[in-house]
Structures are given as structure tokens and as C-alpha cells.
């Protein structure tokens, strides 16, 4: 290795980037960040998609009254402010590491998160204020929802030629 390349490599190693340090950070700010890149607001914050990703602090993570209907029945993105009320930070991490939900909740993505991600999401949710109303209750398959809903059909296997 030539000296100039060696210096560049060492410089990269010894200058800690703030992003790398932030990976273990547990904070409300990090929780906001993870909730955005994790897509939680996409379903759990009403009006988020319509507002091109602008979070209304009044509605943030309070759940949604628009159902997701499929072979599993009709589910509603839960009011996470209310969900978090039943847990302390440690129990929240345990709960999310083990919880399997009905579609379209991407529970497998949440299970893949680091403890610091899950702790930060908890702190962020707790910072948001009172939970307000619950999301509508799950409806079994065949039962017509009383709210607007999105229909998700199972993936169609392309026909073989
Ligand atoms: C595509 C929509 C969608 C996305 C994205 C999504 N969720 Fe959900 N989530 C749901 C639905 C629908 C339910 C209800 C599932 C059920 O009834 O089993 C749910 C349920 C949950 C629950 C269970 C709440 C309870 O009280 O039982 C938690 C916790 C949760 N979501 C957290 C998250 C987090 C954290 C993220 C972001 C990383 C996220 N969700 C992203 C749709 C979504």
C-alpha cells in the first residue's frame, strides 16, 4: 500500500462519523428517524400519505380508521400511543421482538430492528402526548367493515407460458 492510500484508510478508521455513533443512541430524535425510515407513519399516522410524508403532530402514530381487508379479515393500524401505554421500555422491546401481527403489519421488519431502534421508537411514542381514541376493532373474514377500507388480494402467481 502506498503511503497516501494508507493515510486515507487510517483517517477513515479514526474519524468517527456521527452517523456511526448514533447507531447505538437511544433518544426521541432517533425514534422519530426510525419511525420515518421504518415506514410506521405510512399506516399508523392518518393523513401522512396524503400530506406527502408531513407528520401532523396531533395525529402521529394514533392509528388509522382505514381498514386493510384480505383473507385475514379487516385489520386497522393500531393506535401506538395506546399500545405503548401497557409497557415499560424493556417490556416494549420484548413485546415487539416476539409479536406477530396480521397483514399488512410488517412485524418481521420490526423484529429485525436493534434494541436501540425499538427503545428509541418507544421514547418517541411516549413523547407524542395522550393516545386519544383507539383504532377501529378488527373484523373477521366475511364481516363487512363499518369504515372505508383498502382491499389487498393475495399475490397472483404469473401463469406459466
Ligand atoms: C402497511 C401498513 C403498516 C406499516 C408500514 C406498519 N404497521 Fe404496524 N400495524 C399495521 C396494522 C394493520 C396493524 C394491526 C395488525 C393486527 O391487527 O394484527 C399493526 C399493528 C402494530 C402493532 C401492534 C399494536 C397492538 O397494540 O397490538 C405494533 C406495535 C405496530 N404495528 C408497530 C409498528 C411499527 C413500529 C411500525 C414501523 C416500523 C409499523 N407498525 C409499520 C399496519 C402497519
Short mmCIF file of N, CA and C and ligand atoms in Angstrom, two decimals:
data_model
loop_
_atom_site.label_atom_id
_atom_site.label_comp_id
_atom_site.label_asym_id
_atom_site.label_seq_id
_atom_site.Cartn_x
_atom_site.Cartn_y
_atom_site.Cartn_z
N UNK A 1 0.85 -1.19 0.00
CA UNK A 1 0.00 0.00 0.00
C UNK A 1 0.89 1.25 0.00
N UNK A 2 0.58 2.17 -0.86
CA UNK A 2 1.36 3.41 -0.86
C UNK A 2 0.94 4.28 0.33
N UNK A 3 1.90 5.15 0.75
CA UNK A 3 1.67 5.94 1.97
C UNK A 3 0.37 6.74 1.89
N UNK A 4 0.13 7.30 0.74
CA UNK A 4 -1.06 8.16 0.64
C UNK A 4 -2.35 7.37 0.85
N UNK A 5 -2.35 6.12 0.30
CA UNK A 5 -3.55 5.28 0.49
C UNK A 5 -3.69 4.87 1.95
N UNK A 6 -2.56 4.55 2.57
CA UNK A 6 -2.57 4.14 3.97
C UNK A 6 -3.16 5.24 4.84
N UNK A 7 -2.71 6.49 4.60
CA UNK A 7 -3.21 7.62 5.39
C UNK A 7 -4.71 7.76 5.21
N UNK A 8 -5.16 7.59 3.98
CA UNK A 8 -6.60 7.75 3.73
C UNK A 8 -7.37 6.69 4.50
N UNK A 9 -6.82 5.46 4.51
CA UNK A 9 -7.52 4.37 5.20
C UNK A 9 -7.55 4.62 6.70
N UNK A 10 -6.42 5.05 7.25
CA UNK A 10 -6.36 5.31 8.69
C UNK A 10 -7.30 6.46 9.06
N UNK A 11 -7.28 7.49 8.24
CA UNK A 11 -8.14 8.63 8.53
C UNK A 11 -9.59 8.18 8.58
N UNK A 12 -9.97 7.29 7.66
CA UNK A 12 -11.36 6.81 7.66
C UNK A 12 -11.67 6.05 8.94
N UNK A 13 -10.63 5.30 9.43
CA UNK A 13 -10.86 4.48 10.62
C UNK A 13 -10.95 5.32 11.89
N UNK A 14 -10.12 6.35 11.99
CA UNK A 14 -10.07 7.04 13.29
C UNK A 14 -11.01 8.24 13.39
N UNK A 15 -11.59 8.67 12.29
CA UNK A 15 -12.54 9.78 12.41
C UNK A 15 -13.93 9.17 12.55
N UNK A 16 -14.48 9.16 13.77
CA UNK A 16 -15.78 8.52 13.92
C UNK A 16 -16.88 9.39 13.30
N UNK A 17 -17.70 8.81 12.48
CA UNK A 17 -18.76 9.61 11.88
C UNK A 17 -19.91 9.69 12.88
N UNK A 18 -20.59 10.81 12.90
CA UNK A 18 -21.68 10.98 13.87
C UNK A 18 -22.77 9.94 13.60
N UNK A 19 -22.91 9.52 12.31
CA UNK A 19 -23.93 8.52 12.00
C UNK A 19 -23.62 7.19 12.68
N UNK A 20 -22.32 6.83 12.68
CA UNK A 20 -21.95 5.57 13.30
C UNK A 20 -22.22 5.60 14.80
N UNK A 21 -21.89 6.71 15.44
CA UNK A 21 -22.14 6.82 16.87
C UNK A 21 -23.63 6.78 17.15
N UNK A 22 -24.42 7.37 16.27
CA UNK A 22 -25.86 7.46 16.50
C UNK A 22 -26.54 6.09 16.47
N UNK A 23 -25.85 5.10 15.89
CA UNK A 23 -26.48 3.78 15.76
C UNK A 23 -26.88 3.18 17.11
N UNK A 24 -26.15 3.50 18.17
CA UNK A 24 -26.48 2.95 19.48
C UNK A 24 -27.25 3.94 20.36
N UNK A 25 -27.46 5.11 19.82
CA UNK A 25 -28.11 6.15 20.61
C UNK A 25 -29.57 5.77 20.89
N UNK A 26 -30.03 6.08 22.08
CA UNK A 26 -31.45 5.88 22.39
C UNK A 26 -32.02 7.25 22.71
N UNK A 27 -32.88 7.77 21.83
CA UNK A 27 -33.42 9.11 22.04
C UNK A 27 -34.72 9.28 21.27
N UNK A 28 -35.45 10.31 21.64
CA UNK A 28 -36.69 10.65 20.95
C UNK A 28 -36.40 10.97 19.49
N UNK A 29 -35.32 11.72 19.24
CA UNK A 29 -34.98 12.13 17.86
C UNK A 29 -34.70 10.90 17.00
N UNK A 30 -33.97 9.97 17.58
CA UNK A 30 -33.69 8.74 16.83
C UNK A 30 -34.99 7.95 16.59
N UNK A 31 -35.88 7.97 17.57
CA UNK A 31 -37.17 7.28 17.42
C UNK A 31 -37.97 7.87 16.27
N UNK A 32 -37.95 9.19 16.16
CA UNK A 32 -38.64 9.85 15.04
C UNK A 32 -38.02 9.38 13.73
N UNK A 33 -36.69 9.40 13.68
CA UNK A 33 -35.97 8.98 12.47
C UNK A 33 -36.31 7.54 12.08
N UNK A 34 -36.25 6.64 13.06
CA UNK A 34 -36.53 5.22 12.77
C UNK A 34 -37.99 5.04 12.35
N UNK A 35 -38.89 5.79 12.98
CA UNK A 35 -40.31 5.63 12.63
C UNK A 35 -40.57 6.12 11.20
N UNK A 36 -39.77 7.06 10.73
CA UNK A 36 -39.93 7.54 9.35
C UNK A 36 -39.33 6.53 8.37
N UNK A 37 -38.08 6.17 8.60
CA UNK A 37 -37.48 5.25 7.62
C UNK A 37 -38.04 3.84 7.75
N UNK A 38 -38.60 3.50 8.92
CA UNK A 38 -39.24 2.20 9.09
C UNK A 38 -40.65 2.16 8.51
N UNK A 39 -41.14 3.31 8.07
CA UNK A 39 -42.45 3.36 7.41
C UNK A 39 -43.65 3.30 8.36
N UNK A 40 -43.43 3.46 9.67
CA UNK A 40 -44.54 3.31 10.62
C UNK A 40 -45.66 4.32 10.36
N UNK A 41 -45.28 5.55 10.02
CA UNK A 41 -46.30 6.58 9.80
C UNK A 41 -47.16 6.29 8.58
N UNK A 42 -46.59 5.56 7.64
CA UNK A 42 -47.31 5.23 6.41
C UNK A 42 -48.68 4.65 6.75
N UNK A 43 -48.73 3.80 7.76
CA UNK A 43 -50.00 3.19 8.15
C UNK A 43 -50.55 3.72 9.47
N UNK A 44 -49.67 4.05 10.41
CA UNK A 44 -50.14 4.36 11.77
C UNK A 44 -50.43 5.84 12.00
N UNK A 45 -50.19 6.70 10.99
CA UNK A 45 -50.49 8.13 11.15
C UNK A 45 -51.46 8.56 10.06
N UNK A 46 -52.66 8.88 10.46
CA UNK A 46 -53.67 9.26 9.47
C UNK A 46 -53.26 10.54 8.73
N UNK A 47 -53.45 10.54 7.43
CA UNK A 47 -53.17 11.73 6.61
C UNK A 47 -51.73 11.86 6.15
N UNK A 48 -50.86 10.96 6.61
CA UNK A 48 -49.43 11.06 6.32
C UNK A 48 -49.14 10.93 4.82
N UNK A 49 -49.76 9.92 4.21
CA UNK A 49 -49.51 9.72 2.76
C UNK A 49 -50.07 10.88 1.96
N UNK A 50 -51.27 11.31 2.32
CA UNK A 50 -51.92 12.40 1.59
C UNK A 50 -51.11 13.69 1.70
N UNK A 51 -50.38 13.84 2.81
CA UNK A 51 -49.59 15.06 3.04
C UNK A 51 -48.14 14.89 2.57
N UNK A 52 -47.90 13.90 1.69
CA UNK A 52 -46.56 13.66 1.18
C UNK A 52 -45.52 13.49 2.29
N UNK A 53 -45.92 12.79 3.34
CA UNK A 53 -44.95 12.47 4.39
C UNK A 53 -44.77 13.54 5.45
N UNK A 54 -45.67 14.52 5.50
CA UNK A 54 -45.58 15.52 6.57
C UNK A 54 -46.36 14.96 7.76
N UNK A 55 -45.69 14.93 8.93
CA UNK A 55 -46.33 14.33 10.11
C UNK A 55 -47.13 15.39 10.86
N UNK A 56 -48.43 15.16 11.01
CA UNK A 56 -49.26 16.03 11.83
C UNK A 56 -49.05 15.61 13.29
N UNK A 57 -48.44 16.48 14.12
CA UNK A 57 -48.10 16.05 15.49
C UNK A 57 -49.33 15.62 16.28
N UNK A 58 -50.47 16.16 15.94
CA UNK A 58 -51.72 15.80 16.62
C UNK A 58 -52.09 14.33 16.33
N UNK A 59 -51.78 13.87 15.11
CA UNK A 59 -52.22 12.53 14.69
C UNK A 59 -51.11 11.48 14.71
N UNK A 60 -49.89 11.91 14.95
CA UNK A 60 -48.75 11.00 14.83
C UNK A 60 -48.94 9.70 15.62
N UNK A 61 -48.90 8.59 14.90
CA UNK A 61 -48.95 7.23 15.44
C UNK A 61 -50.20 6.93 16.28
N UNK A 62 -51.29 7.68 16.01
CA UNK A 62 -52.55 7.40 16.72
C UNK A 62 -53.38 6.33 16.02
N UNK A 63 -52.83 5.75 14.96
CA UNK A 63 -53.56 4.69 14.26
C UNK A 63 -54.42 5.25 13.15
N UNK A 64 -55.16 4.34 12.50
CA UNK A 64 -55.93 4.77 11.35
C UNK A 64 -57.29 4.09 11.32
N UNK A 65 -58.27 4.82 10.81
CA UNK A 65 -59.61 4.24 10.72
C UNK A 65 -59.88 3.69 9.32
N UNK A 66 -58.83 3.57 8.52
CA UNK A 66 -58.99 2.94 7.21
C UNK A 66 -58.52 1.49 7.32
N UNK A 67 -59.43 0.57 6.99
CA UNK A 67 -59.14 -0.85 7.15
C UNK A 67 -58.30 -1.41 6.01
N UNK A 68 -57.68 -2.55 6.32
CA UNK A 68 -56.94 -3.33 5.29
C UNK A 68 -57.61 -4.68 5.23
N UNK A 69 -58.30 -4.93 4.12
CA UNK A 69 -59.06 -6.18 4.03
C UNK A 69 -58.38 -7.20 3.12
N UNK A 70 -58.36 -8.42 3.59
CA UNK A 70 -57.78 -9.53 2.82
C UNK A 70 -58.32 -10.83 3.38
N UNK A 71 -57.70 -11.95 3.02
CA UNK A 71 -58.18 -13.24 3.52
C UNK A 71 -58.17 -13.33 5.05
N UNK A 72 -57.41 -12.46 5.72
CA UNK A 72 -57.30 -12.47 7.19
C UNK A 72 -58.44 -11.71 7.87
N UNK A 73 -59.32 -11.07 7.09
CA UNK A 73 -60.35 -10.20 7.65
C UNK A 73 -59.99 -8.75 7.36
N UNK A 74 -60.39 -7.86 8.28
CA UNK A 74 -60.03 -6.44 8.10
C UNK A 74 -59.27 -5.97 9.34
N UNK A 75 -58.07 -5.49 9.12
CA UNK A 75 -57.23 -5.01 10.23
C UNK A 75 -57.11 -3.49 10.15
N UNK A 76 -56.76 -2.92 11.27
CA UNK A 76 -56.56 -1.47 11.35
C UNK A 76 -55.22 -1.20 12.02
N UNK A 77 -54.44 -0.31 11.44
CA UNK A 77 -53.17 0.07 12.07
C UNK A 77 -53.50 0.65 13.44
N UNK A 78 -52.91 0.01 14.46
CA UNK A 78 -53.26 0.32 15.85
C UNK A 78 -52.81 1.72 16.26
N UNK A 79 -53.46 2.21 17.31
CA UNK A 79 -53.03 3.46 17.95
C UNK A 79 -51.81 3.10 18.81
N UNK A 80 -50.62 3.43 18.31
CA UNK A 80 -49.39 3.01 19.01
C UNK A 80 -49.17 3.79 20.31
N UNK A 81 -49.77 4.96 20.42
CA UNK A 81 -49.65 5.68 21.70
C UNK A 81 -50.36 4.88 22.78
N UNK A 82 -51.51 4.32 22.39
CA UNK A 82 -52.25 3.50 23.34
C UNK A 82 -51.52 2.18 23.59
N UNK A 83 -51.02 1.55 22.52
CA UNK A 83 -50.30 0.26 22.68
C UNK A 83 -49.14 0.41 23.66
N UNK A 84 -48.40 1.51 23.53
CA UNK A 84 -47.19 1.69 24.36
C UNK A 84 -47.53 1.91 25.83
N UNK A 85 -48.77 2.30 26.11
CA UNK A 85 -49.14 2.58 27.50
C UNK A 85 -49.04 1.35 28.39
N UNK A 86 -49.24 0.18 27.78
CA UNK A 86 -49.22 -1.04 28.58
C UNK A 86 -47.82 -1.58 28.87
N UNK A 87 -46.78 -0.89 28.46
CA UNK A 87 -45.42 -1.43 28.56
C UNK A 87 -44.44 -0.41 29.12
N UNK A 88 -43.45 -0.92 29.87
CA UNK A 88 -42.29 -0.06 30.12
C UNK A 88 -41.31 -0.33 28.97
N UNK A 89 -40.19 0.40 28.96
CA UNK A 89 -39.29 0.32 27.80
C UNK A 89 -38.78 -1.11 27.55
N UNK A 90 -38.37 -1.81 28.62
CA UNK A 90 -37.85 -3.17 28.45
C UNK A 90 -38.91 -4.13 27.92
N UNK A 91 -40.11 -4.01 28.49
CA UNK A 91 -41.20 -4.92 28.07
C UNK A 91 -41.62 -4.63 26.63
N UNK A 92 -41.54 -3.36 26.23
CA UNK A 92 -41.87 -2.98 24.85
C UNK A 92 -40.93 -3.67 23.86
N UNK A 93 -39.64 -3.67 24.21
CA UNK A 93 -38.66 -4.31 23.34
C UNK A 93 -38.97 -5.81 23.24
N UNK A 94 -39.21 -6.46 24.37
CA UNK A 94 -39.57 -7.90 24.37
C UNK A 94 -40.80 -8.14 23.51
N UNK A 95 -41.80 -7.31 23.73
CA UNK A 95 -43.08 -7.47 23.03
C UNK A 95 -42.89 -7.38 21.51
N UNK A 96 -42.18 -6.35 21.08
CA UNK A 96 -42.02 -6.17 19.63
C UNK A 96 -41.09 -7.19 19.00
N UNK A 97 -40.16 -7.72 19.80
CA UNK A 97 -39.24 -8.74 19.27
C UNK A 97 -39.97 -10.06 19.04
N UNK A 98 -41.12 -10.23 19.70
CA UNK A 98 -41.82 -11.52 19.63
C UNK A 98 -43.20 -11.45 19.00
N UNK A 99 -43.69 -10.24 18.74
CA UNK A 99 -45.08 -10.12 18.29
C UNK A 99 -45.21 -10.39 16.80
N UNK A 100 -46.22 -11.22 16.50
CA UNK A 100 -46.58 -11.49 15.11
C UNK A 100 -47.97 -10.90 14.90
N UNK A 101 -48.11 -10.05 13.91
CA UNK A 101 -49.40 -9.42 13.64
C UNK A 101 -49.99 -9.90 12.33
N UNK A 102 -51.24 -9.58 12.15
CA UNK A 102 -51.88 -9.87 10.86
C UNK A 102 -51.39 -8.85 9.81
N UNK A 103 -51.52 -9.20 8.52
CA UNK A 103 -51.14 -8.28 7.45
C UNK A 103 -51.99 -7.01 7.49
N UNK A 104 -51.52 -5.92 6.94
CA UNK A 104 -50.21 -5.80 6.29
C UNK A 104 -49.11 -5.33 7.24
N UNK A 105 -49.32 -5.50 8.56
CA UNK A 105 -48.28 -5.06 9.52
C UNK A 105 -46.97 -5.81 9.25
N UNK A 106 -45.88 -5.07 8.95
CA UNK A 106 -44.60 -5.74 8.67
C UNK A 106 -43.85 -6.08 9.97
N UNK A 107 -44.40 -7.02 10.74
CA UNK A 107 -43.82 -7.36 12.05
C UNK A 107 -42.40 -7.91 11.91
N UNK A 108 -42.12 -8.55 10.77
CA UNK A 108 -40.78 -9.12 10.54
C UNK A 108 -39.74 -8.00 10.42
N UNK A 109 -40.17 -6.84 9.94
CA UNK A 109 -39.23 -5.70 9.89
C UNK A 109 -38.97 -5.17 11.29
N UNK A 110 -40.02 -5.12 12.09
CA UNK A 110 -39.87 -4.62 13.46
C UNK A 110 -38.99 -5.59 14.27
N UNK A 111 -39.20 -6.90 14.05
CA UNK A 111 -38.38 -7.88 14.78
C UNK A 111 -36.91 -7.78 14.40
N UNK A 112 -36.63 -7.28 13.19
CA UNK A 112 -35.23 -7.18 12.74
C UNK A 112 -34.55 -5.92 13.28
N UNK A 113 -35.30 -5.06 13.95
CA UNK A 113 -34.70 -3.81 14.46
C UNK A 113 -33.81 -4.08 15.67
N UNK A 114 -32.84 -3.20 15.85
CA UNK A 114 -31.96 -3.32 17.01
C UNK A 114 -32.71 -2.86 18.26
N UNK A 115 -32.21 -3.26 19.43
CA UNK A 115 -32.83 -2.81 20.68
C UNK A 115 -32.87 -1.29 20.76
N UNK A 116 -31.78 -0.64 20.29
CA UNK A 116 -31.76 0.82 20.40
C UNK A 116 -32.81 1.46 19.49
N UNK A 117 -33.09 0.83 18.35
CA UNK A 117 -34.17 1.32 17.49
C UNK A 117 -35.51 1.22 18.22
N UNK A 118 -35.75 0.04 18.81
CA UNK A 118 -37.05 -0.19 19.46
C UNK A 118 -37.22 0.69 20.70
N UNK A 119 -36.13 0.87 21.44
CA UNK A 119 -36.19 1.74 22.62
C UNK A 119 -36.46 3.18 22.20
N UNK A 120 -35.81 3.59 21.12
CA UNK A 120 -35.99 4.96 20.64
C UNK A 120 -37.41 5.19 20.14
N UNK A 121 -37.96 4.19 19.45
CA UNK A 121 -39.35 4.31 18.99
C UNK A 121 -40.27 4.47 20.22
N UNK A 122 -39.98 3.70 21.26
CA UNK A 122 -40.79 3.79 22.48
C UNK A 122 -40.74 5.22 23.04
N UNK A 123 -39.52 5.77 23.16
CA UNK A 123 -39.39 7.12 23.71
C UNK A 123 -40.10 8.13 22.83
N UNK A 124 -39.99 7.94 21.52
CA UNK A 124 -40.66 8.86 20.59
C UNK A 124 -42.18 8.79 20.78
N UNK A 125 -42.72 7.56 20.83
CA UNK A 125 -44.17 7.41 21.01
C UNK A 125 -44.61 8.08 22.32
N UNK A 126 -43.83 7.84 23.38
CA UNK A 126 -44.17 8.41 24.69
C UNK A 126 -44.14 9.94 24.69
N UNK A 127 -43.34 10.51 23.77
CA UNK A 127 -43.21 11.97 23.74
C UNK A 127 -44.38 12.62 23.01
N UNK A 128 -45.23 11.81 22.39
CA UNK A 128 -46.23 12.36 21.48
C UNK A 128 -47.50 12.89 22.15
N UNK A 129 -47.70 12.56 23.40
CA UNK A 129 -48.90 13.07 24.06
C UNK A 129 -49.97 12.00 24.23
N UNK A 130 -51.16 12.42 24.72
CA UNK A 130 -52.20 11.45 25.07
C UNK A 130 -52.65 10.63 23.86
N UNK A 131 -53.07 9.37 24.09
CA UNK A 131 -53.39 8.48 22.97
C UNK A 131 -54.66 8.85 22.22
N UNK A 132 -55.65 9.39 22.91
CA UNK A 132 -56.91 9.64 22.21
C UNK A 132 -57.62 8.32 21.90
N UNK A 133 -58.40 8.34 20.84
CA UNK A 133 -59.25 7.18 20.54
C UNK A 133 -58.48 5.99 19.98
N UNK A 134 -59.02 4.82 20.23
CA UNK A 134 -58.44 3.60 19.64
C UNK A 134 -58.81 3.53 18.16
N UNK A 135 -58.02 2.78 17.40
CA UNK A 135 -58.38 2.49 16.01
C UNK A 135 -59.57 1.52 16.05
N UNK A 136 -60.35 1.45 14.97
CA UNK A 136 -61.47 0.50 14.96
C UNK A 136 -61.00 -0.93 15.22
N UNK A 137 -61.92 -1.73 15.72
CA UNK A 137 -61.60 -3.11 16.08
C UNK A 137 -61.55 -4.00 14.84
N UNK A 138 -60.67 -4.97 14.89
CA UNK A 138 -60.51 -5.98 13.82
C UNK A 138 -61.86 -6.61 13.45
N UNK A 139 -62.10 -6.84 12.15
CA UNK A 139 -63.31 -7.54 11.70
C UNK A 139 -62.90 -8.88 11.08
N UNK A 140 -63.63 -9.90 11.45
CA UNK A 140 -63.33 -11.24 10.92
C UNK A 140 -63.63 -11.33 9.42
N UNK A 141 -63.01 -12.34 8.74
CA UNK A 141 -63.31 -12.54 7.31
C UNK A 141 -64.82 -12.70 7.11
N UNK A 142 -65.33 -12.08 6.07
CA UNK A 142 -66.76 -12.20 5.77
C UNK A 142 -67.61 -11.15 6.45
N UNK A 143 -67.06 -10.46 7.46
CA UNK A 143 -67.83 -9.40 8.13
C UNK A 143 -67.52 -8.06 7.48
N UNK A 144 -68.55 -7.39 7.03
CA UNK A 144 -68.36 -6.12 6.32
C UNK A 144 -67.88 -5.04 7.30
N UNK A 145 -66.77 -4.36 6.96
CA UNK A 145 -66.29 -3.28 7.84
C UNK A 145 -67.26 -2.09 7.85
N UNK A 146 -67.23 -1.33 8.92
CA UNK A 146 -68.08 -0.14 9.02
C UNK A 146 -67.29 1.13 8.66
N UNK A 147 -66.12 0.95 8.11
CA UNK A 147 -65.25 2.10 7.76
C UNK A 147 -64.80 1.92 6.31
N UNK A 148 -64.22 2.96 5.71
CA UNK A 148 -63.57 2.74 4.42
C UNK A 148 -62.43 1.73 4.58
N UNK A 149 -62.15 0.99 3.54
CA UNK A 149 -61.06 0.03 3.64
C UNK A 149 -60.38 -0.18 2.28
N UNK A 150 -59.18 -0.67 2.36
CA UNK A 150 -58.38 -0.99 1.18
C UNK A 150 -58.43 -2.51 1.03
N UNK A 151 -58.66 -2.99 -0.18
CA UNK A 151 -58.69 -4.44 -0.39
C UNK A 151 -57.33 -4.91 -0.91
N UNK A 152 -56.76 -5.88 -0.22
CA UNK A 152 -55.49 -6.45 -0.67
C UNK A 152 -55.76 -7.88 -1.12
N UNK A 153 -55.56 -8.14 -2.38
CA UNK A 153 -55.77 -9.51 -2.85
C UNK A 153 -54.45 -10.26 -2.71
N UNK A 154 -54.51 -11.58 -2.52
CA UNK A 154 -53.25 -12.33 -2.41
C UNK A 154 -52.44 -12.17 -3.69
N UNK A 155 -51.12 -12.29 -3.60
CA UNK A 155 -50.29 -12.16 -4.80
C UNK A 155 -50.71 -13.18 -5.85
N UNK A 156 -50.77 -12.75 -7.08
CA UNK A 156 -51.17 -13.65 -8.16
C UNK A 156 -49.90 -14.23 -8.78
N UNK A 157 -49.85 -15.54 -8.84
CA UNK A 157 -48.71 -16.18 -9.49
C UNK A 157 -48.86 -16.01 -11.00
N UNK A 158 -47.84 -15.46 -11.66
CA UNK A 158 -47.96 -15.33 -13.12
C UNK A 158 -48.15 -16.70 -13.77
N UNK A 159 -49.03 -16.74 -14.76
CA UNK A 159 -49.29 -18.02 -15.44
C UNK A 159 -48.04 -18.45 -16.20
N UNK A 160 -47.76 -19.77 -16.16
CA UNK A 160 -46.61 -20.29 -16.92
C UNK A 160 -46.96 -20.30 -18.40
N UNK A 161 -45.97 -19.93 -19.23
CA UNK A 161 -46.26 -19.91 -20.67
C UNK A 161 -46.14 -21.31 -21.25
C1 LIG B 1 -48.51 -1.38 5.78
C2 LIG B 1 -49.07 -0.85 7.00
C3 LIG B 1 -48.25 -0.86 8.27
C4 LIG B 1 -46.95 -0.42 8.46
C5 LIG B 1 -45.98 0.11 7.43
C6 LIG B 1 -46.68 -0.57 9.88
N1 LIG B 1 -47.77 -1.08 10.50
FE1 LIG B 1 -47.89 -1.59 12.47
N2 LIG B 1 -49.75 -2.35 12.17
C7 LIG B 1 -50.45 -2.32 10.98
C8 LIG B 1 -51.71 -3.00 11.14
C9 LIG B 1 -52.79 -3.17 10.07
C10 LIG B 1 -51.74 -3.47 12.48
C11 LIG B 1 -52.84 -4.32 13.14
C12 LIG B 1 -52.47 -5.78 12.89
C13 LIG B 1 -53.35 -6.76 13.60
O1 LIG B 1 -54.50 -6.44 13.90
O2 LIG B 1 -52.85 -7.88 13.88
C14 LIG B 1 -50.50 -3.04 13.08
C15 LIG B 1 -50.14 -3.32 14.41
C16 LIG B 1 -48.98 -2.87 15.01
C17 LIG B 1 -48.62 -3.12 16.39
C18 LIG B 1 -49.44 -3.91 17.39
C19 LIG B 1 -50.22 -2.94 18.22
C20 LIG B 1 -51.06 -3.59 19.27
O3 LIG B 1 -51.46 -2.86 20.19
O4 LIG B 1 -51.34 -4.79 19.18
C21 LIG B 1 -47.42 -2.51 16.62
C22 LIG B 1 -46.65 -2.47 17.93
C23 LIG B 1 -47.03 -1.90 15.38
N3 LIG B 1 -47.99 -2.13 14.42
C24 LIG B 1 -45.86 -1.17 15.23
C25 LIG B 1 -45.40 -0.70 14.00
C26 LIG B 1 -44.12 -0.06 13.83
C27 LIG B 1 -43.15 0.23 14.96
C28 LIG B 1 -44.01 0.21 12.50
C29 LIG B 1 -42.85 0.84 11.78
C30 LIG B 1 -41.61 0.17 11.87
C31 LIG B 1 -45.22 -0.27 11.85
N4 LIG B 1 -46.04 -0.81 12.80
C32 LIG B 1 -45.48 -0.21 10.49
C33 LIG B 1 -50.03 -1.75 9.81
C34 LIG B 1 -48.76 -1.27 9.57
#
